[in-house]
C-alpha positions as MATLAB code, in Angstrom:
seq = 'XXXXXXXXXXXXXXXXXXXXXXXXXXXXXXXXXXXXXXXXXXXXXXXXXXXXXXXXXXXXXXXXXXXXXXXXXXXXXXXXXXXXXXXXXXXXXXXXXXXXXXXXXXXXXXXXXXXXXXXXXXXXXXXXXXXXXXXXXXXXXXXXXXXXXXXXXXXXXXXXXXXXXXXXXXXXXXXXXXXXXXXXXXXXXXXXXXXXXXXXXXXXXXXXXXXXXXXXXXXXXXXXXXXXXXXXXXXXXXXXXXXXXXXXXXXXXXXXXXXXXXXXXXXXXXXXXXXXXXXXXXXXXXXXXXXXXXXXXXXXXXXXXXXXXXXXXXXXXXXXXXXXXXXXXXXXXXXXXXXXXXXXXXXXXXXXXXXXXXXXXXX';
ca = [
      60.956   25.367  110.540;
      61.335   27.099  113.869;
      58.423   27.551  116.233;
      57.798   31.219  116.916;
      56.801   31.765  120.496;
      53.971   34.297  120.914;
      55.172   36.950  123.302;
      53.345   39.639  125.186;
      55.055   42.968  125.696;
      56.563   43.007  129.137;
      57.218   46.292  130.913;
      60.784   47.306  131.561;
      62.222   46.651  135.005;
      65.064   48.423  136.734;
      67.850   45.886  136.972;
      70.418   45.776  139.731;
      73.950   44.816  138.715;
      74.994   41.599  140.401;
      78.480   40.264  140.861;
      78.977   36.817  139.372;
      81.563   34.500  140.786;
      80.942   31.214  138.991;
      80.009   29.982  135.531;
      76.388   29.174  134.865;
      75.387   25.574  135.314;
      75.045   23.719  132.021;
      73.549   20.341  131.162;
      75.987   17.467  131.062;
      77.282   17.003  127.494;
      74.824   14.817  125.620;
      72.516   14.541  128.645;
      68.985   13.188  128.206;
      65.811   13.604  130.206;
      63.793   10.848  131.860;
      62.149    9.973  128.522;
      65.515    9.629  126.793;
      65.198   12.888  124.825;
      68.176   15.277  124.705;
      68.082   17.537  127.749;
      69.000   20.739  125.966;
      66.821   23.550  124.641;
      68.425   26.116  122.293;
      66.599   29.396  121.709;
      67.085   32.729  119.958;
      65.807   36.297  120.129;
      65.753   38.492  117.024;
      66.257   42.208  116.784;
      63.413   44.345  115.469;
      63.689   43.090  111.863;
      62.578   39.567  112.824;
      63.554   36.109  111.597;
      62.458   36.665  107.999;
      64.935   39.450  107.226;
      67.050   37.306  104.870;
      70.010   38.671  106.791;
      71.402   38.671  110.332;
      68.434   37.244  112.205;
      67.381   34.641  109.668;
      70.925   33.422  109.055;
      71.661   33.211  112.771;
      68.500   31.290  113.582;
      69.160   28.910  110.690;
      72.334   27.842  112.487;
      70.492   27.340  115.778;
      67.892   25.266  113.918;
      70.563   23.156  112.226;
      72.147   22.396  115.579;
      68.766   21.662  117.151;
      67.927   19.206  114.372;
      71.249   17.434  114.856;
      70.706   17.265  118.605;
      67.134   16.021  118.136;
      65.210   18.922  119.656;
      63.162   21.848  118.385;
      64.672   25.324  118.612;
      62.507   28.123  119.928;
      62.559   31.643  118.562;
      61.209   34.902  119.928;
      60.807   37.690  117.381;
      61.038   41.330  118.314;
      59.214   44.034  116.402;
      60.452   46.943  118.512;
      63.443   47.644  120.738;
      61.359   47.776  123.904;
      60.510   44.073  123.465;
      64.075   42.776  123.817;
      64.047   42.416  127.599;
      60.596   40.829  127.662;
      61.387   38.385  124.866;
      64.554   37.205  126.571;
      62.677   36.887  129.863;
      59.985   34.736  128.264;
      62.570   32.307  126.899;
      64.268   32.169  130.295;
      60.914   31.241  131.813;
      60.449   28.522  129.175;
      63.622   26.798  130.350;
      66.005   27.581  127.495;
      69.540   26.358  128.182;
      71.175   28.604  125.573;
      69.669   31.854  124.322;
      71.270   33.325  121.203;
      70.627   37.066  120.924;
      71.218   38.789  117.604;
      73.224   41.983  117.318;
      74.626   44.820  119.392;
      71.125   46.262  119.868;
      70.398   43.382  122.269;
      73.679   43.699  124.183;
      72.301   45.526  127.221;
      69.184   43.363  127.449;
      71.410   40.274  127.219;
      73.732   41.608  129.911;
      70.915   42.463  132.291;
      69.191   39.111  131.868;
      72.477   37.235  132.306;
      73.103   39.082  135.563;
      69.699   38.073  136.885;
      69.759   34.483  135.558;
      73.086   32.884  136.378;
      71.826   29.418  135.420;
      71.045   30.422  131.808;
      73.713   30.770  129.143;
      73.711   33.334  126.353;
      75.516   33.781  123.041;
      75.546   37.371  121.786;
      75.985   37.669  118.031;
      78.384   40.319  116.703;
      78.842   42.167  119.977;
      80.258   42.104  123.470;
      78.603   43.250  126.677;
      79.760   46.380  128.455;
      79.011   48.357  131.570;
      76.819   51.434  131.269;
      79.956   53.553  130.792;
      80.920   51.265  127.859;
      83.871   49.757  129.723;
      84.412   46.063  128.916;
      82.453   43.512  130.929;
      83.030   39.771  130.940;
      80.261   37.560  132.262;
      80.680   33.802  132.788;
      77.336   33.034  131.157;
      77.657   35.265  128.065;
      79.643   34.161  125.018;
      80.434   36.925  122.504;
      80.240   35.690  118.908;
      82.541   37.934  116.907;
      83.931   38.072  113.375;
      87.346   39.132  112.109;
      85.883   40.535  108.917;
      89.123   42.376  108.150;
      90.498   39.060  106.884;
      87.686   38.562  104.382;
      87.613   42.252  103.456;
      91.286   42.001  102.509;
      90.326   39.411   99.890;
      87.594   41.748   98.619;
      90.048   44.645   98.460;
      92.493   42.556   96.479;
      89.894   41.463   93.932;
      88.469   45.003   93.731;
      91.903   46.393   92.905;
      92.377   43.748   90.245;
      88.908   44.209   88.765;
      88.979   48.008   88.632;
      89.514   49.482   85.183;
      89.891   53.064   86.437;
      92.444   52.345   89.157;
      90.139   53.953   91.734;
      87.874   52.176   94.243;
      85.834   53.575   97.112;
      84.176   52.748  100.394;
      81.967   54.402  102.977;
      80.339   53.392  106.234;
      77.056   53.895  107.988;
      78.571   55.075  111.263;
      82.155   54.840  112.590;
      81.645   51.780  114.774;
      84.477   49.224  115.092;
      82.180   46.632  113.478;
      82.091   48.938  110.430;
      85.662   50.203  110.261;
      87.069   46.679  110.548;
      85.718   46.039  107.036;
      87.292   49.240  105.739;
      90.677   48.431  107.279;
      90.776   45.021  105.641;
      89.624   46.459  102.330;
      92.516   48.929  102.295;
      95.018   46.230  103.265;
      93.888   44.075  100.340;
      94.200   46.957   97.880;
      97.652   47.835   99.136;
      98.761   44.221   98.852;
      97.536   44.060   95.265;
      99.570   47.163   94.479;
     102.670   45.609   96.057;
     102.257   42.373   94.092;
     101.529   44.023   90.742;
     103.442   47.300   90.975;
     100.206   49.254   90.469;
      98.777   52.318   92.177;
      95.081   51.576   92.683;
      93.708   54.336   94.930;
      91.171   53.977   97.711;
      88.701   56.778   98.364;
      86.625   57.054  101.522;
      88.928   55.545  104.151;
      92.355   56.167  105.694;
      93.417   53.235  107.848;
      96.306   55.054  109.489;
      94.175   58.040  110.504;
      91.097   55.867  111.126;
      88.738   58.276  109.413;
      86.725   58.416  106.235;
      83.276   58.799  104.702;
      80.192   58.003  106.783;
      76.486   58.450  106.203;
      75.770   59.145  109.858;
      73.105   56.432  110.023;
      72.135   53.118  108.461;
      68.848   54.262  106.936;
      69.540   57.501  105.018;
      69.294   56.229  101.447;
      69.565   59.731   99.952;
      72.819   60.536  101.732;
      74.245   57.123  100.807;
      73.346   57.746   97.176;
      74.965   61.189   97.223;
      78.156   59.792   98.778;
      78.296   57.088   96.124;
      77.746   59.615   93.333;
      80.657   61.610   94.723;
      82.903   58.546   94.673;
      81.856   57.701   91.116;
      82.529   61.315   90.056;
      86.095   60.885   91.348;
      86.592   57.840   89.155;
      85.722   54.961   91.465;
      84.259   52.013   89.595;
      83.942   49.656   92.586;
      82.407   50.782   95.890;
      82.041   48.886   99.164;
      79.216   50.333  101.315;
      79.549   49.124  104.913;
      76.101   50.331  105.784;
      73.488   47.586  105.848;
      70.769   47.994  103.237;
      72.230   51.299  101.992;
      74.000   49.286   99.298;
      70.742   49.670   97.369;
      71.284   53.440   97.233;
      74.785   52.827   95.895;
      73.455   50.594   93.134;
      70.887   53.258   92.261;
      73.738   55.765   91.999;
      75.584   53.453   89.611;
      72.428   53.046   87.545;
      71.871   56.800   87.464;
      75.444   57.474   86.329;
      75.254   54.764   83.694;
      78.843   53.757   84.369;
      80.294   50.252   84.305;
      80.689   50.000   88.062;
      79.920   47.517   90.825;
      79.468   47.365   94.566;
      80.741   44.938   97.184;
      78.200   43.804   99.766;
      78.807   43.130  103.434;
      77.582   40.758  106.145;
      75.840   38.247  103.845;
      75.835   37.320  100.156;
      74.118   40.385   98.722;
      73.208   38.570   95.515;
      71.047   36.223   97.580;
      69.648   39.127   99.576;
      68.876   41.223   96.489;
      69.005   38.989   93.390;
      67.507   41.685   91.140;
      70.741   43.651   91.534;
      73.153   40.792   90.858;
      74.621   42.452   87.759;
      75.977   45.229   89.992;
      77.481   43.063   92.768;
      81.111   41.974   92.443;
      81.147   39.907   95.651;
      80.300   40.273   99.338;
      82.316   40.200  102.562;
      80.409   37.715  104.682;
      79.981   36.976  108.314;
      78.994   33.332  108.132;
      76.354   33.648  110.827;
      74.769   30.248  110.229;
      78.120   28.513  110.637;
      78.923   30.467  113.781;
      75.577   30.010  115.531;
      75.474   26.318  114.690;
      78.998   25.748  116.043;
      78.317   27.719  119.214;
      75.056   25.849  119.855;
      76.585   22.429  119.207;
      79.608   23.214  121.365;
      77.347   24.262  124.215;
      75.439   20.970  123.968;
      78.408   18.657  123.419;
      81.101   20.059  125.622;
      79.508   22.377  128.108;
      79.232   26.135  127.837;
      82.277   28.406  127.631;
      82.198   32.185  127.822;
      85.375   32.428  125.750;
      84.570   34.465  122.624;
      83.965   32.712  119.342;
      85.873   34.591  116.645;
      84.960   33.857  113.047;
      88.007   33.741  110.784;
      88.911   32.503  107.340;
      90.445   29.457  109.006;
      87.285   28.306  110.805;
      84.911   29.446  108.060;
      83.351   32.147  110.207;
      84.091   34.798  107.568;
      84.673   34.706  103.834;
      83.776   36.269  100.528;
      80.787   35.280   98.433;
      81.008   33.761   94.949;
      81.487   36.267   92.131;
      78.201   35.224   90.514;
      77.577   37.384   87.402;
      81.053   38.864   87.622;
      83.047   35.645   87.537;
      83.129   35.576   83.718;
      84.452   39.151   83.723;
      87.384   38.447   86.025;
      90.789   37.195   84.956;
      91.129   33.585   86.182;
      94.625   34.498   87.338;
      93.136   37.137   89.664;
      90.731   34.595   91.148;
      93.653   32.215   91.715;
      95.621   34.979   93.432;
      92.711   35.626   95.783;
      92.722   31.962   96.760;
      96.477   32.158   97.342;
      96.020   35.211   99.549;
      93.317   33.407  101.516;
      95.705   30.501  102.134;
      98.447   32.914  103.195;
      96.146   34.611  105.708;
      95.024   31.255  107.136;
      98.611   30.058  107.497;
      99.725   33.307  109.128;
     102.122   34.109  106.325;
     100.121   37.271  105.577;
      98.752   39.130  108.583;
      95.697   41.359  108.331;
      95.923   43.823  111.192;
      93.033   46.070  112.195;
      92.630   47.836  115.541;
      88.954   46.868  115.338;
      89.565   43.128  114.932;
      88.253   41.058  117.860;
];
């Protein structure tokens, strides 16, 4: 288990942008201290949902812990319960001598950037985001490693299986808000559906997203369960029997819509295996498009210890196991084995480069 570091709320400080000209100093690969213990301390800061969220934070810290155990040290974690704690939590871990601080999610991007500018000798890995200037222009810092995921690749597999599993010939999707980290799922989903149609000569329709126009259905937030339910009901009314909500926990509202309609429909989860996140709803979950956060954070932590830190982005793909789709769980017995085999063939084709999944939002 990780050791949670008790943190006092630290007041915000006006930070002055500093120009960086050299990479942050890192311990020698495999270095030890005077007592022979590994001279490397990996740490992590959660967003406001904490390390027990059974999602982004917990999965990320599990990877840091796995790496720490392999190295022979104890990872340190700082949990946030509000957004105004991000800067203070990062600062506390800097003061404790952390060599690598993994920060979870785009909400911590600015706090990560500001701390990296002030602490050139500390390295950071930012999960699922990059750092930017205040005007949102791209910013590359030598001591910040973006950890990104090409979820379009995995979503293409989900789109293919959704098209093959649909009995109505209509599937749907919607997002929380039109961020690139959301629309990249929707792009891949459409590509997979279109490929299924090409292979099988079918005309499965997608509601809720137009990849060419880059627009579609959005809730406008990631916490409006009522709006998410109403959007899902609208998709079901138009014949959709499989829906992919790219909207965090709003998948629950979609399942409630399916239950209310009483139709034989399913949803596709995102980010993590939704059956594990919400096992009570497993009968309604076809699969999930996963960012394999534990794999990514473990690899980034181990690489920092073994080979020195690099600010080059880590990009999770099907090839390196950074993204994928979850098992079909309750739905596997309902799917044609030939369809499952075709999904595996498509995965191999994407990995080999024979089939290219192209999204403007891919990292």
